[in-house]
Amino acid sequence: LKLQFLYFIVISFQKKKITTSVMQVNPMRKNDVEVNIGPVDTPIEEVPCYMHLLRHLLGLLLLPFTIFLVWNTVKPKEALLVMCFGKLWKVIYSPGCHIIVPWGCDFHTISTKYVTMDTGNSTISDLNGNPVIVGAIVNYHIEDPIKAFFNVEDVDQYVRTNSEVVLKSVVSKYPYESKDPSAPSLKGCSDEIKTELVLELRKRVRVAGVHVTVFDLSDLYYAPEIASAMLIRQQAQATIDARHLIVNGAVDIVGGALEGLSARGIRVSESEAAGLASNLLCVLCSEGHVHNVMPLQQADKK
């Protein structure tokens, strides 16, 4: 009788102490896009009184076992879902030890910690049709344990599969590299691409109660079948850019030399200026060592 009296006191005290609430859908964050996808949310249901009475009667009949089974520990960054006779009864978020009569109840722990996932490398065609190998890193966490438990079978696999789909969809919209530095490209990995990746994935995984915070490219390079051809193309482009820089610099030097001669009062004819410019450009733009060549003029024979 003393044990039964103590049992009722502990249960009554625990009911006053535990506060339960349904985690509501968070308000729209900035840049979020609302979509109508997935099943309806599972609400917390009111368990009939006779079910609770039955649970407590079982607890009294099996009191020696109940004393050892009523203790339920909730760690930080965890949520405890309590199912009573197949109905969602309560969700406990506060860390600590909670006393709940176990008979007729199922307990499910959902972690709300941040998770980092590597999508792995996959071959995708960019905007120009060039196959590139792309890998990404995704950071996310569960913000609605009820959705994560009832709406999907495996949260991590659900996020991984949708991450791969979103990655292929977004990468195919942009070129590997762009001639215009201001235009977005995969190689530059601009903020526009990162934002699009995060928003597209958020729309897909919101049904699972998941919030994505980071979706960044970790690996990006040409596929082996075109890597050698793209390397030759890049080398040729680099050579052309270097030649443009050298020629523009040589022209500036020649112009400065002619202006300096004119400022010092040294008059140069058009033919002499053309010859001076030709010789300077030849010296400045040549790759190898330049040898001086002196023209020899023969006297006219009479």
XYZ file of N, CA, C and O in Angstrom, residues 27-114:
352
model
N 7.635 29.768 -38.943
C 7.249 30.763 -39.941
C 8.236 30.789 -41.083
O 9.382 30.361 -40.951
N 7.788 31.295 -42.217
C 8.627 31.309 -43.404
C 9.895 32.101 -43.145
O 9.850 33.242 -42.705
N 11.042 31.476 -43.368
C 12.299 32.181 -43.253
C 12.536 33.017 -44.509
O 11.904 32.815 -45.531
N 13.475 33.898 -44.427
C 13.793 34.732 -45.571
C 14.286 33.872 -46.720
O 15.077 32.964 -46.540
N 13.834 34.152 -47.886
C 14.184 33.438 -49.129
C 13.541 32.065 -49.230
O 13.835 31.331 -50.164
N 12.688 31.677 -48.283
C 11.992 30.407 -48.399
C 10.868 30.524 -49.416
O 10.259 31.584 -49.578
N 10.581 29.444 -50.097
C 9.521 29.404 -51.090
C 8.476 28.409 -50.615
O 8.792 27.253 -50.307
N 7.236 28.834 -50.525
C 6.165 27.970 -50.024
C 5.721 27.024 -51.127
O 5.472 27.428 -52.260
N 5.636 25.743 -50.798
C 5.155 24.744 -51.747
C 4.151 23.855 -51.034
O 4.225 23.646 -49.826
N 3.223 23.315 -51.770
C 2.230 22.390 -51.227
C 2.647 20.987 -51.614
O 2.395 20.526 -52.711
N 3.352 20.320 -50.710
C 3.897 19.006 -51.022
C 3.821 18.146 -49.774
O 3.996 18.635 -48.663
N 3.561 16.859 -49.970
C 3.643 15.924 -48.861
C 2.333 15.748 -48.132
O 1.348 16.435 -48.367
N 2.311 14.790 -47.194
C 1.100 14.476 -46.443
C 0.761 15.547 -45.424
O 1.536 16.446 -45.144
N -0.430 15.418 -44.854
C -0.883 16.368 -43.846
C -0.132 16.107 -42.547
O 0.216 14.982 -42.200
N 0.132 17.191 -41.784
C 0.838 17.054 -40.507
C 0.040 16.185 -39.543
O -1.190 16.199 -39.529
N 0.770 15.433 -38.712
C 0.148 14.575 -37.710
C 0.021 15.344 -36.403
O 1.034 15.688 -35.792
N -1.197 15.656 -35.948
C -1.346 16.443 -34.720
C -1.280 15.548 -33.487
O -1.446 14.330 -33.551
N -1.065 16.180 -32.331
C -1.145 15.472 -31.055
C -2.620 15.238 -30.733
O -3.436 16.158 -30.786
N -2.947 14.011 -30.395
C -4.339 13.641 -30.149
C -4.602 13.492 -28.651
O -3.708 13.127 -27.880
N -5.833 13.766 -28.291
C -6.237 13.612 -26.896
C -6.588 12.149 -26.638
O -7.460 11.587 -27.298
N -5.873 11.548 -25.714
C -6.098 10.137 -25.381
C -7.284 10.041 -24.426
O -7.336 10.767 -23.415
N -8.256 9.175 -24.698
C -9.428 9.051 -23.810
C -9.031 8.688 -22.383
O -8.005 8.038 -22.140
N -9.883 9.087 -21.460
C -9.575 8.858 -20.045
C -9.523 7.374 -19.702
O -8.713 6.947 -18.857
N -10.367 6.570 -20.335
C -10.376 5.152 -19.982
C -9.067 4.467 -20.379
O -8.660 3.481 -19.766
N -8.372 5.009 -21.422
C -7.075 4.443 -21.787
C -6.038 4.751 -20.720
O -5.212 3.897 -20.372
N -6.070 5.984 -20.206
C -5.141 6.316 -19.119
C -5.461 5.487 -17.875
O -4.544 5.032 -17.168
N -6.741 5.289 -17.601
C -7.120 4.467 -16.460
C -6.604 3.049 -16.610
O -6.092 2.441 -15.659
N -6.715 2.514 -17.820
C -6.210 1.172 -18.084
C -4.702 1.111 -17.895
O -4.171 0.146 -17.325
N -4.001 2.142 -18.341
C -2.543 2.172 -18.175
C -2.162 2.161 -16.704
O -1.252 1.427 -16.282
N -2.831 2.974 -15.909
C -2.495 3.061 -14.494
C -2.891 1.788 -13.754
O -2.198 1.372 -12.807
N -3.975 1.135 -14.164
C -4.331 -0.140 -13.547
C -3.273 -1.191 -13.832
O -2.890 -1.967 -12.946
N -2.787 -1.195 -15.091
C -1.700 -2.118 -15.416
C -0.445 -1.782 -14.618
O 0.295 -2.673 -14.190
N -0.220 -0.449 -14.423
C 0.949 -0.055 -13.634
C 0.858 -0.532 -12.202
O 1.864 -0.919 -11.592
N -0.372 -0.526 -11.618
C -0.545 -1.001 -10.246
C -0.416 -2.511 -10.157
O 0.190 -3.046 -9.222
N -1.012 -3.219 -11.138
C -0.935 -4.682 -11.111
C 0.494 -5.163 -11.295
O 0.891 -6.183 -10.717
N 1.255 -4.442 -12.118
C 2.644 -4.827 -12.385
C 3.604 -3.825 -11.754
O 4.588 -3.411 -12.365
N 3.289 -3.420 -10.542
C 4.040 -2.362 -9.874
C 5.538 -2.643 -9.753
O 6.348 -1.749 -10.001
N 5.969 -3.851 -9.413
C 7.421 -4.076 -9.314
C 8.158 -3.803 -10.627
O 9.286 -3.295 -10.625
N 7.523 -4.152 -11.749
C 8.162 -3.900 -13.039
C 7.994 -2.430 -13.445
O 8.883 -1.844 -14.083
N 6.851 -1.838 -13.059
C 6.583 -0.455 -13.454
C 7.601 0.506 -12.852
O 8.020 1.467 -13.505
N 8.012 0.233 -11.617
C 8.959 1.121 -10.932
C 10.261 1.247 -11.724
O 10.875 2.316 -11.777
N 10.678 0.166 -12.384
C 11.933 0.194 -13.127
C 11.772 0.675 -14.571
O 12.762 0.967 -15.240
N 10.530 0.752 -15.060
C 10.313 1.087 -16.466
C 9.746 2.485 -16.690
O 9.582 2.897 -17.837
N 9.410 3.205 -15.621
C 8.779 4.515 -15.792
C 9.792 5.622 -16.100
O 9.401 6.728 -16.483
N 11.070 5.343 -15.971
C 12.085 6.393 -16.125
C 12.447 6.547 -17.603
O 12.863 5.592 -18.256
N 12.318 7.763 -18.111
C 12.660 8.069 -19.498
C 13.554 9.309 -19.535
O 13.180 10.362 -19.012
N 14.725 9.141 -20.113
C 15.718 10.223 -20.147
C 15.705 10.903 -21.512
O 15.761 10.237 -22.548
N 15.645 12.224 -21.493
C 15.717 13.035 -22.713
C 17.000 13.860 -22.652
O 17.195 14.645 -21.724
N 17.875 13.674 -23.642
C 19.136 14.394 -23.688
C 18.953 15.737 -24.398
O 17.967 15.940 -25.109
N 19.903 16.654 -24.230
C 19.836 17.917 -24.988
C 19.871 17.651 -26.494
O 20.502 16.711 -26.966
N 19.187 18.489 -27.251
C 19.075 18.363 -28.705
C 18.370 17.065 -29.096
O 18.688 16.463 -30.120
N 17.418 16.626 -28.271
C 16.599 15.460 -28.584
C 15.135 15.763 -28.276
O 14.827 16.641 -27.472
N 14.273 15.032 -28.959
C 12.837 15.118 -28.694
C 12.300 13.705 -28.501
O 12.670 12.787 -29.233
N 11.445 13.528 -27.505
C 10.871 12.221 -27.198
C 9.406 12.219 -27.612
O 8.592 12.980 -27.072
N 9.063 11.369 -28.581
C 7.688 11.212 -29.027
C 7.057 10.053 -28.266
O 7.605 8.945 -28.256
N 5.918 10.302 -27.630
C 5.240 9.282 -26.836
C 3.953 8.903 -27.559
O 3.063 9.739 -27.762
N 3.857 7.639 -27.961
C 2.656 7.104 -28.600
C 1.875 6.303 -27.564
O 2.421 5.405 -26.916
N 0.591 6.630 -27.412
C -0.263 5.932 -26.448
C -1.362 5.195 -27.205
O -2.238 5.845 -27.809
N -1.297 3.876 -27.207
C -2.261 3.027 -27.914
C -2.412 3.445 -29.379
O -3.509 3.588 -29.906
N -1.266 3.702 -30.037
C -1.252 4.035 -31.460
C -1.509 5.482 -31.780
O -1.540 5.851 -32.959
N -1.702 6.349 -30.785
C -1.956 7.768 -31.012
C -0.802 8.590 -30.462
O -0.212 8.237 -29.439
N -0.487 9.685 -31.171
C 0.556 10.585 -30.690
C 0.015 11.351 -29.489
O -0.898 12.169 -29.613
N 0.593 11.092 -28.333
C 0.079 11.647 -27.091
C 0.817 12.924 -26.689
O 0.214 13.944 -26.389
N 2.129 12.877 -26.685
C 2.900 14.045 -26.264
C 4.291 14.018 -26.904
O 4.784 12.974 -27.337
N 4.890 15.207 -26.945
C 6.265 15.370 -27.410
C 7.022 16.138 -26.342
O 6.607 17.241 -25.959
N 8.096 15.561 -25.849
C 8.863 16.155 -24.759
C 10.185 16.667 -25.315
O 10.953 15.915 -25.934
N 10.443 17.963 -25.105
C 11.681 18.578 -25.595
C 12.654 18.921 -24.466
O 13.844 19.064 -24.710
N 12.152 19.082 -23.234
C 13.006 19.517 -22.124
C 13.923 18.378 -21.694
O 13.463 17.263 -21.419
N 15.240 18.616 -21.619
C 16.168 17.568 -21.187
C 15.939 17.198 -19.726
O 15.518 18.014 -18.907
N 16.213 15.958 -19.410
C 16.076 15.485 -18.042
C 15.419 14.128 -17.977
O 15.226 13.449 -18.993
N 15.067 13.724 -16.768
C 14.429 12.436 -16.535
C 12.927 12.649 -16.340
O 12.510 13.462 -15.516
N 12.132 11.934 -17.119
C 10.688 12.079 -17.083
C 10.052 10.724 -16.742
O 10.467 9.696 -17.276
N 9.049 10.769 -15.870
C 8.380 9.548 -15.424
C 7.080 9.394 -16.200
O 6.189 10.242 -16.108
N 6.993 8.324 -16.976
C 5.795 8.029 -17.767
C 5.496 6.547 -17.617
O 6.378 5.698 -17.784
N 4.239 6.230 -17.307
C 3.839 4.820 -17.197
C 4.017 4.160 -18.567
O 3.439 4.612 -19.557
N 4.814 3.118 -18.683
C 5.164 2.582 -20.004
C 4.073 1.723 -20.643
O 4.108 1.508 -21.861
N 3.107 1.233 -19.882
C 2.152 0.277 -20.423
C 1.227 0.952 -21.443
O 0.593 1.953 -21.170
N 1.209 0.389 -22.635
C 0.403 0.938 -23.721
C 1.071 2.068 -24.461
O 0.447 2.680 -25.337
N 2.336 2.377 -24.141
C 3.046 3.498 -24.760
C 4.262 3.013 -25.541
O 4.906 2.014 -25.168
N 4.550 3.721 -26.610
C 5.781 3.521 -27.374
C 6.570 4.824 -27.322
O 5.995 5.915 -27.442
N 7.886 4.705 -27.184
C 8.748 5.880 -27.058
C 9.715 5.910 -28.245
O 10.364 4.909 -28.559
N 9.811 7.074 -28.867
C 10.692 7.250 -30.028
C 11.501 8.528 -29.831
O 10.939 9.606 -29.631
N 12.817 8.386 -29.884
C 13.721 9.524 -29.696
C 14.175 10.044 -31.060
O 14.671 9.284 -31.897
N 14.023 11.352 -31.279
C 14.425 12.004 -32.520
C 15.515 13.017 -32.198
O 15.322 13.890 -31.337
N 16.660 12.914 -32.865
C 17.755 13.854 -32.652
C 17.551 15.101 -33.509
O 17.204 15.007 -34.688
N 17.758 16.267 -32.897
C 17.645 17.537 -33.617
C 19.011 18.189 -33.827
O 19.092 19.395 -34.113
N 20.078 17.419 -33.698
C 21.425 17.947 -33.903
C 21.676 18.204 -35.389
O 21.038 17.619 -36.254
N 22.660 19.055 -35.654
C 23.047 19.337 -37.032
C 23.796 18.143 -37.616
O 24.601 17.506 -36.932
